Amino acid sequence: NAGVMQNPRHLVRRRGQEARLRCSPMKGHSHVYWYRQLPEEGLKFMVYLQKENIIDESGMPKERFSAEFPKEGPSILRIQQVVRGDSAAYFCASSPGQAPGYTFGSGTRLTVV
Amino acid sequence: GDSVTQMEGPVTLSEEAFLTINCTYTATGYPSLFWYVQYPGEGLQLLLKATKADDKGSNKGFEATYRKETTSFHLEKGSVQVSDSAVYFCALSEVQGAQKLVFGQGTRLTINP
Protein backbone atom coordinates (compact mmCIF):
# COMPACT_ATOMS: atom_id res chain seq x y z
CA ASN A 1 0.00 0.00 0.00
CA ALA A 2 1.78 3.11 -1.24
CA GLY A 3 1.97 6.07 1.07
CA VAL A 4 1.01 9.63 0.28
CA MET A 5 2.71 10.51 -3.02
CA GLN A 6 3.74 14.04 -3.80
CA ASN A 7 5.34 15.31 -6.98
CA PRO A 8 7.51 16.83 -7.97
CA ARG A 9 9.95 16.51 -5.06
CA HIS A 10 11.73 19.68 -6.10
CA LEU A 11 10.34 22.53 -8.19
CA VAL A 12 12.13 25.66 -9.34
CA ARG A 13 10.11 28.56 -10.70
CA ARG A 14 10.99 32.08 -11.74
CA ARG A 15 9.14 34.96 -10.18
CA GLY A 16 5.76 35.41 -11.88
CA GLN A 17 5.41 31.81 -13.05
CA GLU A 18 2.82 29.32 -11.86
CA ALA A 19 3.58 26.37 -9.59
CA ARG A 20 1.44 23.22 -9.51
CA LEU A 21 1.99 20.75 -6.71
CA ARG A 22 0.35 17.33 -6.82
CA CYS A 23 -0.68 15.00 -4.05
CA SER A 24 -2.07 11.48 -4.36
CA PRO A 25 -3.51 10.33 -1.03
CA MET A 26 -3.16 6.84 0.34
CA LYS A 27 -5.57 4.32 -1.10
CA GLY A 28 -8.93 4.60 0.59
CA HIS A 29 -8.21 8.06 2.02
CA SER A 30 -10.72 10.72 1.06
CA HIS A 31 -9.43 13.58 3.24
CA VAL A 32 -6.46 15.67 2.13
CA TYR A 33 -4.59 18.40 4.01
CA TRP A 34 -1.95 20.82 2.75
CA TYR A 35 0.69 22.39 5.00
CA ARG A 36 3.54 24.79 4.33
CA GLN A 37 6.90 24.75 6.08
CA LEU A 38 9.01 27.86 5.84
CA PRO A 39 12.75 27.46 6.50
CA GLU A 40 13.52 26.65 10.14
CA GLU A 41 9.85 26.80 11.11
CA GLY A 42 7.11 24.37 11.94
CA LEU A 43 4.35 23.41 9.57
CA LYS A 44 1.39 25.72 9.09
CA PHE A 45 -2.02 24.49 8.00
CA MET A 46 -3.23 25.76 4.65
CA VAL A 47 -6.30 23.87 3.48
CA TYR A 48 -8.40 20.78 4.11
CA LEU A 49 -10.29 19.11 1.27
CA GLN A 50 -12.52 16.16 0.67
CA LYS A 51 -13.36 14.88 -2.79
CA GLU A 52 -14.68 17.83 -4.82
CA ASN A 53 -15.06 20.01 -1.72
CA ILE A 54 -12.95 22.54 0.14
CA ILE A 55 -13.83 22.07 3.81
CA ASP A 56 -11.49 24.55 5.51
CA GLU A 57 -9.20 27.02 3.72
CA SER A 58 -8.56 29.28 6.67
CA GLY A 59 -4.78 28.97 6.27
CA MET A 60 -4.62 29.79 2.60
CA PRO A 61 -3.32 33.19 1.52
CA LYS A 62 -6.19 35.21 0.08
CA GLU A 63 -4.57 35.74 -3.29
CA ARG A 64 -2.67 33.59 -5.80
CA PHE A 65 -3.21 30.29 -3.94
CA SER A 66 -5.88 27.73 -4.75
CA ALA A 67 -6.45 24.05 -4.11
CA GLU A 68 -8.65 21.34 -5.52
CA PHE A 69 -9.32 17.66 -5.01
CA PRO A 70 -11.31 16.41 -7.99
CA LYS A 71 -13.42 13.28 -8.12
CA GLU A 72 -10.70 11.60 -10.16
CA GLY A 73 -6.99 12.27 -9.86
CA PRO A 74 -4.69 13.88 -7.35
CA SER A 75 -5.19 16.95 -5.22
CA ILE A 76 -3.54 20.04 -6.70
CA LEU A 77 -2.15 23.06 -4.90
CA ARG A 78 -1.73 25.89 -7.36
CA ILE A 79 0.29 29.04 -6.79
CA GLN A 80 -0.03 31.74 -9.42
CA GLN A 81 2.55 34.46 -10.04
CA VAL A 82 5.00 33.06 -7.52
CA VAL A 83 7.18 35.38 -5.44
CA ARG A 84 10.38 34.66 -3.50
CA GLY A 85 8.42 34.44 -0.26
CA ASP A 86 6.57 31.39 -1.60
CA SER A 87 9.80 29.38 -1.40
CA ALA A 88 9.06 26.66 1.12
CA ALA A 89 8.37 22.98 1.54
CA TYR A 90 4.76 22.07 0.89
CA PHE A 91 3.47 18.91 2.52
CA CYS A 92 0.33 16.98 1.82
CA ALA A 93 -1.29 14.57 4.26
CA SER A 94 -4.24 12.23 3.99
CA SER A 95 -6.60 10.35 6.27
CA PRO A 96 -9.52 7.98 5.83
CA GLY A 97 -11.80 10.15 7.92
CA GLN A 98 -11.87 12.59 10.79
CA ALA A 99 -9.67 10.55 13.09
CA PRO A 100 -6.75 12.13 14.95
CA GLY A 101 -3.39 11.94 13.19
CA TYR A 102 -2.68 11.38 9.53
CA THR A 103 0.04 10.35 7.09
CA PHE A 104 2.29 12.91 5.42
CA GLY A 105 3.96 12.77 2.04
CA SER A 106 7.62 13.58 1.51
CA GLY A 107 6.82 17.10 0.37
CA THR A 108 7.53 19.36 -2.58
CA ARG A 109 10.32 21.85 -2.10
CA LEU A 110 9.54 24.97 -4.09
CA THR A 111 12.30 27.42 -4.87
CA VAL A 112 11.45 30.72 -6.51
CA VAL A 113 14.37 32.39 -8.26
CA GLY B 1 -6.30 30.21 19.33
CA ASP B 2 -4.66 26.88 19.96
CA SER B 3 -0.88 26.87 20.18
CA VAL B 4 2.08 24.59 20.91
CA THR B 5 5.36 25.65 22.47
CA GLN B 6 8.42 23.46 22.24
CA MET B 7 11.78 23.53 23.88
CA GLU B 8 14.11 25.54 21.71
CA GLY B 9 16.96 23.82 20.00
CA PRO B 10 19.28 22.80 18.76
CA VAL B 11 19.90 20.00 21.23
CA THR B 12 23.14 18.05 21.06
CA LEU B 13 23.69 14.89 23.08
CA SER B 14 26.10 12.00 23.20
CA GLU B 15 25.02 8.53 22.24
CA GLU B 16 23.23 6.65 25.07
CA ALA B 17 22.30 9.90 26.85
CA PHE B 18 18.80 10.51 28.24
CA LEU B 19 16.60 12.74 26.12
CA THR B 20 13.80 15.11 27.10
CA ILE B 21 12.18 17.55 24.71
CA ASN B 22 9.61 19.72 26.42
CA CYS B 23 6.25 20.53 24.86
CA THR B 24 3.36 22.51 26.32
CA TYR B 25 0.13 23.49 24.69
CA THR B 26 -2.79 25.87 24.91
CA ALA B 27 -6.13 24.64 23.64
CA THR B 28 -9.85 24.78 24.13
CA GLY B 29 -11.08 21.42 25.34
CA TYR B 30 -8.98 18.27 25.20
CA PRO B 31 -7.11 17.91 21.95
CA SER B 32 -5.20 14.89 20.73
CA LEU B 33 -1.43 15.27 21.00
CA PHE B 34 1.31 14.05 18.69
CA TRP B 35 5.04 13.87 18.18
CA TYR B 36 6.28 13.83 14.59
CA VAL B 37 9.86 13.30 13.43
CA GLN B 38 11.44 14.72 10.29
CA TYR B 39 14.68 13.27 8.97
CA PRO B 40 16.79 15.43 6.63
CA GLY B 41 15.11 16.00 3.27
CA GLU B 42 12.06 13.92 4.16
CA GLY B 43 8.47 14.40 5.22
CA LEU B 44 7.04 14.04 8.67
CA GLN B 45 6.55 10.65 10.23
CA LEU B 46 4.17 10.11 13.10
CA LEU B 47 6.27 9.00 16.07
CA LEU B 48 3.58 8.62 18.74
CA LYS B 49 0.25 10.01 19.85
CA ALA B 50 -2.10 10.27 22.81
CA THR B 51 -5.78 11.06 22.55
CA LYS B 52 -6.84 11.62 26.15
CA ALA B 53 -5.48 12.69 29.52
CA ASP B 54 -2.97 10.32 31.18
CA ASP B 55 -2.53 8.33 27.97
CA LYS B 56 1.06 7.37 27.24
CA GLY B 57 2.17 7.16 23.64
CA SER B 58 5.27 5.09 22.88
CA ASN B 59 7.24 3.97 19.85
CA LYS B 60 10.86 3.04 19.08
CA GLY B 61 11.91 3.68 22.68
CA PHE B 62 10.33 7.14 22.77
CA GLU B 63 7.55 7.96 25.22
CA ALA B 64 5.29 10.90 26.02
CA THR B 65 2.45 11.22 28.53
CA TYR B 66 -0.57 13.48 28.07
CA ARG B 67 -0.62 15.64 31.22
CA LYS B 68 -3.81 17.65 31.39
CA GLU B 69 -2.94 19.36 34.68
CA THR B 70 0.28 20.82 33.30
CA THR B 71 -0.89 20.95 29.64
CA SER B 72 2.26 19.15 28.62
CA PHE B 73 3.37 16.29 26.38
CA HIS B 74 7.13 15.97 26.91
CA LEU B 75 9.06 13.54 24.72
CA GLU B 76 11.56 11.22 26.44
CA LYS B 77 13.95 8.45 25.50
CA GLY B 78 16.23 6.62 27.88
CA SER B 79 19.19 6.03 25.57
CA VAL B 80 19.50 7.89 22.28
CA GLN B 81 21.30 6.68 19.19
CA VAL B 82 23.01 8.52 16.35
CA SER B 83 20.11 7.47 14.11
CA ASP B 84 17.73 9.54 16.29
CA SER B 85 19.25 12.74 14.90
CA ALA B 86 16.35 14.60 13.31
CA VAL B 87 13.90 17.44 13.89
CA TYR B 88 11.07 16.65 16.31
CA PHE B 89 7.71 18.41 16.18
CA CYS B 90 5.05 18.45 18.85
CA ALA B 91 1.51 19.01 17.57
CA LEU B 92 -2.10 19.07 18.67
CA SER B 93 -5.23 18.28 16.79
CA GLU B 94 -8.50 20.14 17.07
CA VAL B 95 -11.18 18.45 19.11
CA GLN B 96 -13.82 19.05 16.48
CA GLY B 97 -14.05 20.28 12.97
CA ALA B 98 -11.34 19.82 10.39
CA GLN B 99 -8.86 17.99 12.66
CA LYS B 100 -6.11 20.25 11.44
CA LEU B 101 -2.81 20.07 13.26
CA VAL B 102 -1.15 22.94 15.09
CA PHE B 103 2.61 22.43 15.25
CA GLY B 104 5.34 23.67 17.52
CA GLN B 105 8.39 25.22 15.92
CA GLY B 106 10.40 22.02 16.02
CA THR B 107 13.50 20.95 17.95
CA ARG B 108 16.60 19.88 16.06
CA LEU B 109 18.34 16.98 17.79
CA THR B 110 21.89 15.91 17.01
CA ILE B 111 23.39 12.81 18.58
CA ASN B 112 27.17 12.47 18.53
CA PRO B 113 28.84 9.06 18.63
PDB file of C-alpha atoms in Angstrom:
ATOM      1  CA  ASN A   1       0.000   0.000   0.000  1.00  0.00           C
ATOM      2  CA  ALA A   2       1.776   3.106  -1.239  1.00  0.00           C
ATOM      3  CA  GLY A   3       1.969   6.073   1.072  1.00  0.00           C
ATOM      4  CA  VAL A   4       1.009   9.631   0.277  1.00  0.00           C
ATOM      5  CA  MET A   5       2.705  10.506  -3.016  1.00  0.00           C
ATOM      6  CA  GLN A   6       3.740  14.042  -3.804  1.00  0.00           C
ATOM      7  CA  ASN A   7       5.338  15.314  -6.978  1.00  0.00           C
ATOM      8  CA  PRO A   8       7.513  16.834  -7.967  1.00  0.00           C
ATOM      9  CA  ARG A   9       9.954  16.509  -5.061  1.00  0.00           C
ATOM     10  CA  HIS A  10      11.728  19.682  -6.102  1.00  0.00           C
ATOM     11  CA  LEU A  11      10.338  22.525  -8.186  1.00  0.00           C
ATOM     12  CA  VAL A  12      12.126  25.659  -9.339  1.00  0.00           C
ATOM     13  CA  ARG A  13      10.106  28.559 -10.696  1.00  0.00           C
ATOM     14  CA  ARG A  14      10.991  32.075 -11.744  1.00  0.00           C
ATOM     15  CA  ARG A  15       9.136  34.956 -10.181  1.00  0.00           C
ATOM     16  CA  GLY A  16       5.761  35.415 -11.877  1.00  0.00           C
ATOM     17  CA  GLN A  17       5.406  31.814 -13.053  1.00  0.00           C
ATOM     18  CA  GLU A  18       2.819  29.323 -11.862  1.00  0.00           C
ATOM     19  CA  ALA A  19       3.582  26.374  -9.589  1.00  0.00           C
ATOM     20  CA  ARG A  20       1.440  23.220  -9.513  1.00  0.00           C
ATOM     21  CA  LEU A  21       1.989  20.745  -6.715  1.00  0.00           C
ATOM     22  CA  ARG A  22       0.353  17.326  -6.825  1.00  0.00           C
ATOM     23  CA  CYS A  23      -0.684  14.999  -4.050  1.00  0.00           C
ATOM     24  CA  SER A  24      -2.072  11.485  -4.365  1.00  0.00           C
ATOM     25  CA  PRO A  25      -3.512  10.327  -1.031  1.00  0.00           C
ATOM     26  CA  MET A  26      -3.161   6.843   0.338  1.00  0.00           C
ATOM     27  CA  LYS A  27      -5.573   4.315  -1.104  1.00  0.00           C
ATOM     28  CA  GLY A  28      -8.928   4.598   0.591  1.00  0.00           C
ATOM     29  CA  HIS A  29      -8.210   8.061   2.025  1.00  0.00           C
ATOM     30  CA  SER A  30     -10.720  10.716   1.060  1.00  0.00           C
ATOM     31  CA  HIS A  31      -9.428  13.579   3.238  1.00  0.00           C
ATOM     32  CA  VAL A  32      -6.459  15.669   2.132  1.00  0.00           C
ATOM     33  CA  TYR A  33      -4.591  18.400   4.011  1.00  0.00           C
ATOM     34  CA  TRP A  34      -1.946  20.815   2.748  1.00  0.00           C
ATOM     35  CA  TYR A  35       0.687  22.385   5.005  1.00  0.00           C
ATOM     36  CA  ARG A  36       3.538  24.792   4.330  1.00  0.00           C
ATOM     37  CA  GLN A  37       6.902  24.751   6.079  1.00  0.00           C
ATOM     38  CA  LEU A  38       9.012  27.864   5.838  1.00  0.00           C
ATOM     39  CA  PRO A  39      12.754  27.462   6.497  1.00  0.00           C
ATOM     40  CA  GLU A  40      13.523  26.649  10.141  1.00  0.00           C
ATOM     41  CA  GLU A  41       9.848  26.797  11.109  1.00  0.00           C
ATOM     42  CA  GLY A  42       7.114  24.369  11.940  1.00  0.00           C
ATOM     43  CA  LEU A  43       4.349  23.410   9.569  1.00  0.00           C
ATOM     44  CA  LYS A  44       1.390  25.723   9.086  1.00  0.00           C
ATOM     45  CA  PHE A  45      -2.024  24.486   8.002  1.00  0.00           C
ATOM     46  CA  MET A  46      -3.225  25.763   4.647  1.00  0.00           C
ATOM     47  CA  VAL A  47      -6.298  23.870   3.482  1.00  0.00           C
ATOM     48  CA  TYR A  48      -8.403  20.780   4.106  1.00  0.00           C
ATOM     49  CA  LEU A  49     -10.287  19.112   1.273  1.00  0.00           C
ATOM     50  CA  GLN A  50     -12.517  16.164   0.665  1.00  0.00           C
ATOM     51  CA  LYS A  51     -13.362  14.883  -2.785  1.00  0.00           C
ATOM     52  CA  GLU A  52     -14.679  17.833  -4.817  1.00  0.00           C
ATOM     53  CA  ASN A  53     -15.063  20.005  -1.716  1.00  0.00           C
ATOM     54  CA  ILE A  54     -12.952  22.537   0.140  1.00  0.00           C
ATOM     55  CA  ILE A  55     -13.828  22.074   3.814  1.00  0.00           C
ATOM     56  CA  ASP A  56     -11.490  24.549   5.507  1.00  0.00           C
ATOM     57  CA  GLU A  57      -9.205  27.019   3.717  1.00  0.00           C
ATOM     58  CA  SER A  58      -8.557  29.285   6.674  1.00  0.00           C
ATOM     59  CA  GLY A  59      -4.780  28.969   6.273  1.00  0.00           C
ATOM     60  CA  MET A  60      -4.615  29.787   2.599  1.00  0.00           C
ATOM     61  CA  PRO A  61      -3.321  33.193   1.525  1.00  0.00           C
ATOM     62  CA  LYS A  62      -6.190  35.208   0.080  1.00  0.00           C
ATOM     63  CA  GLU A  63      -4.573  35.740  -3.294  1.00  0.00           C
ATOM     64  CA  ARG A  64      -2.669  33.593  -5.802  1.00  0.00           C
ATOM     65  CA  PHE A  65      -3.208  30.295  -3.943  1.00  0.00           C
ATOM     66  CA  SER A  66      -5.881  27.732  -4.754  1.00  0.00           C
ATOM     67  CA  ALA A  67      -6.452  24.045  -4.111  1.00  0.00           C
ATOM     68  CA  GLU A  68      -8.650  21.340  -5.516  1.00  0.00           C
ATOM     69  CA  PHE A  69      -9.321  17.655  -5.005  1.00  0.00           C
ATOM     70  CA  PRO A  70     -11.306  16.414  -7.988  1.00  0.00           C
ATOM     71  CA  LYS A  71     -13.418  13.278  -8.121  1.00  0.00           C
ATOM     72  CA  GLU A  72     -10.696  11.604 -10.158  1.00  0.00           C
ATOM     73  CA  GLY A  73      -6.990  12.268  -9.857  1.00  0.00           C
ATOM     74  CA  PRO A  74      -4.695  13.883  -7.350  1.00  0.00           C
ATOM     75  CA  SER A  75      -5.187  16.947  -5.224  1.00  0.00           C
ATOM     76  CA  ILE A  76      -3.542  20.040  -6.704  1.00  0.00           C
ATOM     77  CA  LEU A  77      -2.153  23.060  -4.900  1.00  0.00           C
ATOM     78  CA  ARG A  78      -1.727  25.892  -7.361  1.00  0.00           C
ATOM     79  CA  ILE A  79       0.287  29.040  -6.790  1.00  0.00           C
ATOM     80  CA  GLN A  80      -0.031  31.735  -9.418  1.00  0.00           C
ATOM     81  CA  GLN A  81       2.551  34.461 -10.039  1.00  0.00           C
ATOM     82  CA  VAL A  82       4.998  33.062  -7.519  1.00  0.00           C
ATOM     83  CA  VAL A  83       7.179  35.377  -5.438  1.00  0.00           C
ATOM     84  CA  ARG A  84      10.383  34.661  -3.500  1.00  0.00           C
ATOM     85  CA  GLY A  85       8.420  34.442  -0.258  1.00  0.00           C
ATOM     86  CA  ASP A  86       6.569  31.391  -1.604  1.00  0.00           C
ATOM     87  CA  SER A  87       9.802  29.384  -1.395  1.00  0.00           C
ATOM     88  CA  ALA A  88       9.062  26.659   1.120  1.00  0.00           C
ATOM     89  CA  ALA A  89       8.371  22.983   1.545  1.00  0.00           C
ATOM     90  CA  TYR A  90       4.756  22.066   0.890  1.00  0.00           C
ATOM     91  CA  PHE A  91       3.474  18.909   2.523  1.00  0.00           C
ATOM     92  CA  CYS A  92       0.331  16.981   1.821  1.00  0.00           C
ATOM     93  CA  ALA A  93      -1.294  14.574   4.257  1.00  0.00           C
ATOM     94  CA  SER A  94      -4.242  12.233   3.985  1.00  0.00           C
ATOM     95  CA  SER A  95      -6.596  10.350   6.268  1.00  0.00           C
ATOM     96  CA  PRO A  96      -9.517   7.979   5.830  1.00  0.00           C
ATOM     97  CA  GLY A  97     -11.795  10.150   7.918  1.00  0.00           C
ATOM     98  CA  GLN A  98     -11.870  12.585  10.789  1.00  0.00           C
ATOM     99  CA  ALA A  99      -9.671  10.549  13.088  1.00  0.00           C
ATOM    100  CA  PRO A 100      -6.752  12.127  14.951  1.00  0.00           C
ATOM    101  CA  GLY A 101      -3.389  11.937  13.186  1.00  0.00           C
ATOM    102  CA  TYR A 102      -2.681  11.379   9.534  1.00  0.00           C
ATOM    103  CA  THR A 103       0.045  10.351   7.093  1.00  0.00           C
ATOM    104  CA  PHE A 104       2.286  12.910   5.424  1.00  0.00           C
ATOM    105  CA  GLY A 105       3.955  12.772   2.043  1.00  0.00           C
ATOM    106  CA  SER A 106       7.623  13.584   1.512  1.00  0.00           C
ATOM    107  CA  GLY A 107       6.818  17.099   0.372  1.00  0.00           C
ATOM    108  CA  THR A 108       7.529  19.365  -2.584  1.00  0.00           C
ATOM    109  CA  ARG A 109      10.318  21.848  -2.095  1.00  0.00           C
ATOM    110  CA  LEU A 110       9.536  24.965  -4.092  1.00  0.00           C
ATOM    111  CA  THR A 111      12.299  27.420  -4.873  1.00  0.00           C
ATOM    112  CA  VAL A 112      11.449  30.717  -6.509  1.00  0.00           C
ATOM    113  CA  VAL A 113      14.372  32.395  -8.262  1.00  0.00           C
TER     114      VAL A 113
ATOM    115  CA  GLY B   1      -6.305  30.205  19.328  1.00  0.00           C
ATOM    116  CA  ASP B   2      -4.656  26.879  19.960  1.00  0.00           C
ATOM    117  CA  SER B   3      -0.875  26.870  20.185  1.00  0.00           C
ATOM    118  CA  VAL B   4       2.078  24.585  20.908  1.00  0.00           C
ATOM    119  CA  THR B   5       5.362  25.650  22.473  1.00  0.00           C
ATOM    120  CA  GLN B   6       8.422  23.459  22.240  1.00  0.00           C
ATOM    121  CA  MET B   7      11.778  23.527  23.883  1.00  0.00           C
ATOM    122  CA  GLU B   8      14.110  25.536  21.712  1.00  0.00           C
ATOM    123  CA  GLY B   9      16.959  23.816  19.996  1.00  0.00           C
ATOM    124  CA  PRO B  10      19.278  22.797  18.758  1.00  0.00           C
ATOM    125  CA  VAL B  11      19.897  19.996  21.226  1.00  0.00           C
ATOM    126  CA  THR B  12      23.142  18.052  21.059  1.00  0.00           C
ATOM    127  CA  LEU B  13      23.689  14.888  23.079  1.00  0.00           C
ATOM    128  CA  SER B  14      26.100  12.003  23.198  1.00  0.00           C
ATOM    129  CA  GLU B  15      25.023   8.527  22.238  1.00  0.00           C
ATOM    130  CA  GLU B  16      23.233   6.655  25.067  1.00  0.00           C
ATOM    131  CA  ALA B  17      22.295   9.895  26.851  1.00  0.00           C
ATOM    132  CA  PHE B  18      18.799  10.508  28.241  1.00  0.00           C
ATOM    133  CA  LEU B  19      16.595  12.744  26.116  1.00  0.00           C
ATOM    134  CA  THR B  20      13.804  15.111  27.099  1.00  0.00           C
ATOM    135  CA  ILE B  21      12.183  17.551  24.713  1.00  0.00           C
ATOM    136  CA  ASN B  22       9.607  19.724  26.415  1.00  0.00           C
ATOM    137  CA  CYS B  23       6.249  20.527  24.864  1.00  0.00           C
ATOM    138  CA  THR B  24       3.365  22.511  26.323  1.00  0.00           C
ATOM    139  CA  TYR B  25       0.125  23.486  24.691  1.00  0.00           C
ATOM    140  CA  THR B  26      -2.786  25.870  24.910  1.00  0.00           C
ATOM    141  CA  ALA B  27      -6.129  24.637  23.642  1.00  0.00           C
ATOM    142  CA  THR B  28      -9.847  24.778  24.132  1.00  0.00           C
ATOM    143  CA  GLY B  29     -11.076  21.416  25.336  1.00  0.00           C
ATOM    144  CA  TYR B  30      -8.982  18.273  25.197  1.00  0.00           C
ATOM    145  CA  PRO B  31      -7.107  17.914  21.946  1.00  0.00           C
ATOM    146  CA  SER B  32      -5.199  14.894  20.727  1.00  0.00           C
ATOM    147  CA  LEU B  33      -1.430  15.274  21.000  1.00  0.00           C
ATOM    148  CA  PHE B  34       1.311  14.047  18.692  1.00  0.00           C
ATOM    149  CA  TRP B  35       5.036  13.868  18.176  1.00  0.00           C
ATOM    150  CA  TYR B  36       6.276  13.831  14.590  1.00  0.00           C
ATOM    151  CA  VAL B  37       9.862  13.301  13.431  1.00  0.00           C
ATOM    152  CA  GLN B  38      11.437  14.717  10.288  1.00  0.00           C
ATOM    153  CA  TYR B  39      14.678  13.266   8.965  1.00  0.00           C
ATOM    154  CA  PRO B  40      16.787  15.425   6.629  1.00  0.00           C
ATOM    155  CA  GLY B  41      15.109  15.998   3.272  1.00  0.00           C
ATOM    156  CA  GLU B  42      12.065  13.920   4.160  1.00  0.00           C
ATOM    157  CA  GLY B  43       8.474  14.403   5.219  1.00  0.00           C
ATOM    158  CA  LEU B  44       7.037  14.039   8.673  1.00  0.00           C
ATOM    159  CA  GLN B  45       6.551  10.653  10.231  1.00  0.00           C
ATOM    160  CA  LEU B  46       4.172  10.112  13.098  1.00  0.00           C
ATOM    161  CA  LEU B  47       6.267   8.996  16.068  1.00  0.00           C
ATOM    162  CA  LEU B  48       3.581   8.625  18.738  1.00  0.00           C
ATOM    163  CA  LYS B  49       0.254  10.014  19.851  1.00  0.00           C
ATOM    164  CA  ALA B  50      -2.103  10.265  22.811  1.00  0.00           C
ATOM    165  CA  THR B  51      -5.776  11.061  22.553  1.00  0.00           C
ATOM    166  CA  LYS B  52      -6.835  11.624  26.152  1.00  0.00           C
ATOM    167  CA  ALA B  53      -5.476  12.690  29.521  1.00  0.00           C
ATOM    168  CA  ASP B  54      -2.973  10.321  31.184  1.00  0.00           C
ATOM    169  CA  ASP B  55      -2.533   8.327  27.969  1.00  0.00           C
ATOM    170  CA  LYS B  56       1.065   7.375  27.244  1.00  0.00           C
ATOM    171  CA  GLY B  57       2.169   7.162  23.640  1.00  0.00           C
ATOM    172  CA  SER B  58       5.267   5.087  22.880  1.00  0.00           C
ATOM    173  CA  ASN B  59       7.244   3.974  19.850  1.00  0.00           C
ATOM    174  CA  LYS B  60      10.864   3.040  19.083  1.00  0.00           C
ATOM    175  CA  GLY B  61      11.915   3.681  22.685  1.00  0.00           C
ATOM    176  CA  PHE B  62      10.328   7.142  22.772  1.00  0.00           C
ATOM    177  CA  GLU B  63       7.548   7.959  25.223  1.00  0.00           C
ATOM    178  CA  ALA B  64       5.287  10.896  26.023  1.00  0.00           C
ATOM    179  CA  THR B  65       2.446  11.218  28.535  1.00  0.00           C
ATOM    180  CA  TYR B  66      -0.569  13.478  28.070  1.00  0.00           C
ATOM    181  CA  ARG B  67      -0.619  15.642  31.217  1.00  0.00           C
ATOM    182  CA  LYS B  68      -3.805  17.652  31.391  1.00  0.00           C
ATOM    183  CA  GLU B  69      -2.941  19.355  34.682  1.00  0.00           C
ATOM    184  CA  THR B  70       0.278  20.817  33.300  1.00  0.00           C
ATOM    185  CA  THR B  71      -0.888  20.951  29.640  1.00  0.00           C
ATOM    186  CA  SER B  72       2.261  19.149  28.618  1.00  0.00           C
ATOM    187  CA  PHE B  73       3.370  16.287  26.383  1.00  0.00           C
ATOM    188  CA  HIS B  74       7.128  15.972  26.911  1.00  0.00           C
ATOM    189  CA  LEU B  75       9.063  13.540  24.723  1.00  0.00           C
ATOM    190  CA  GLU B  76      11.559  11.217  26.441  1.00  0.00           C
ATOM    191  CA  LYS B  77      13.945   8.454  25.495  1.00  0.00           C
ATOM    192  CA  GLY B  78      16.225   6.618  27.875  1.00  0.00           C
ATOM    193  CA  SER B  79      19.189   6.030  25.569  1.00  0.00           C
ATOM    194  CA  VAL B  80      19.497   7.887  22.285  1.00  0.00           C
ATOM    195  CA  GLN B  81      21.299   6.681  19.193  1.00  0.00           C
ATOM    196  CA  VAL B  82      23.014   8.519  16.347  1.00  0.00           C
ATOM    197  CA  SER B  83      20.108   7.474  14.111  1.00  0.00           C
ATOM    198  CA  ASP B  84      17.734   9.539  16.295  1.00  0.00           C
ATOM    199  CA  SER B  85      19.254  12.740  14.901  1.00  0.00           C
ATOM    200  CA  ALA B  86      16.348  14.604  13.312  1.00  0.00           C
ATOM    201  CA  VAL B  87      13.898  17.441  13.894  1.00  0.00           C
ATOM    202  CA  TYR B  88      11.070  16.646  16.311  1.00  0.00           C
ATOM    203  CA  PHE B  89       7.711  18.409  16.180  1.00  0.00           C
ATOM    204  CA  CYS B  90       5.046  18.447  18.853  1.00  0.00           C
ATOM    205  CA  ALA B  91       1.512  19.010  17.574  1.00  0.00           C
ATOM    206  CA  LEU B  92      -2.098  19.073  18.674  1.00  0.00           C
ATOM    207  CA  SER B  93      -5.233  18.282  16.788  1.00  0.00           C
ATOM    208  CA  GLU B  94      -8.497  20.138  17.071  1.00  0.00           C
ATOM    209  CA  VAL B  95     -11.179  18.455  19.108  1.00  0.00           C
ATOM    210  CA  GLN B  96     -13.820  19.049  16.484  1.00  0.00           C
ATOM    211  CA  GLY B  97     -14.046  20.282  12.970  1.00  0.00           C
ATOM    212  CA  ALA B  98     -11.335  19.819  10.392  1.00  0.00           C
ATOM    213  CA  GLN B  99      -8.863  17.991  12.662  1.00  0.00           C
ATOM    214  CA  LYS B 100      -6.112  20.254  11.445  1.00  0.00           C
ATOM    215  CA  LEU B 101      -2.809  20.069  13.259  1.00  0.00           C
ATOM    216  CA  VAL B 102      -1.153  22.941  15.092  1.00  0.00           C
ATOM    217  CA  PHE B 103       2.613  22.430  15.254  1.00  0.00           C
ATOM    218  CA  GLY B 104       5.337  23.669  17.517  1.00  0.00           C
ATOM    219  CA  GLN B 105       8.385  25.222  15.924  1.00  0.00           C
ATOM    220  CA  GLY B 106      10.398  22.020  16.023  1.00  0.00           C
ATOM    221  CA  THR B 107      13.499  20.954  17.948  1.00  0.00           C
ATOM    222  CA  ARG B 108      16.596  19.877  16.058  1.00  0.00           C
ATOM    223  CA  LEU B 109      18.335  16.975  17.794  1.00  0.00           C
ATOM    224  CA  THR B 110      21.892  15.907  17.009  1.00  0.00           C
ATOM    225  CA  ILE B 111      23.392  12.805  18.582  1.00  0.00           C
ATOM    226  CA  ASN B 112      27.173  12.470  18.529  1.00  0.00           C
ATOM    227  CA  PRO B 113      28.842   9.064  18.634  1.00  0.00           C
TER     228      PRO B 113
END
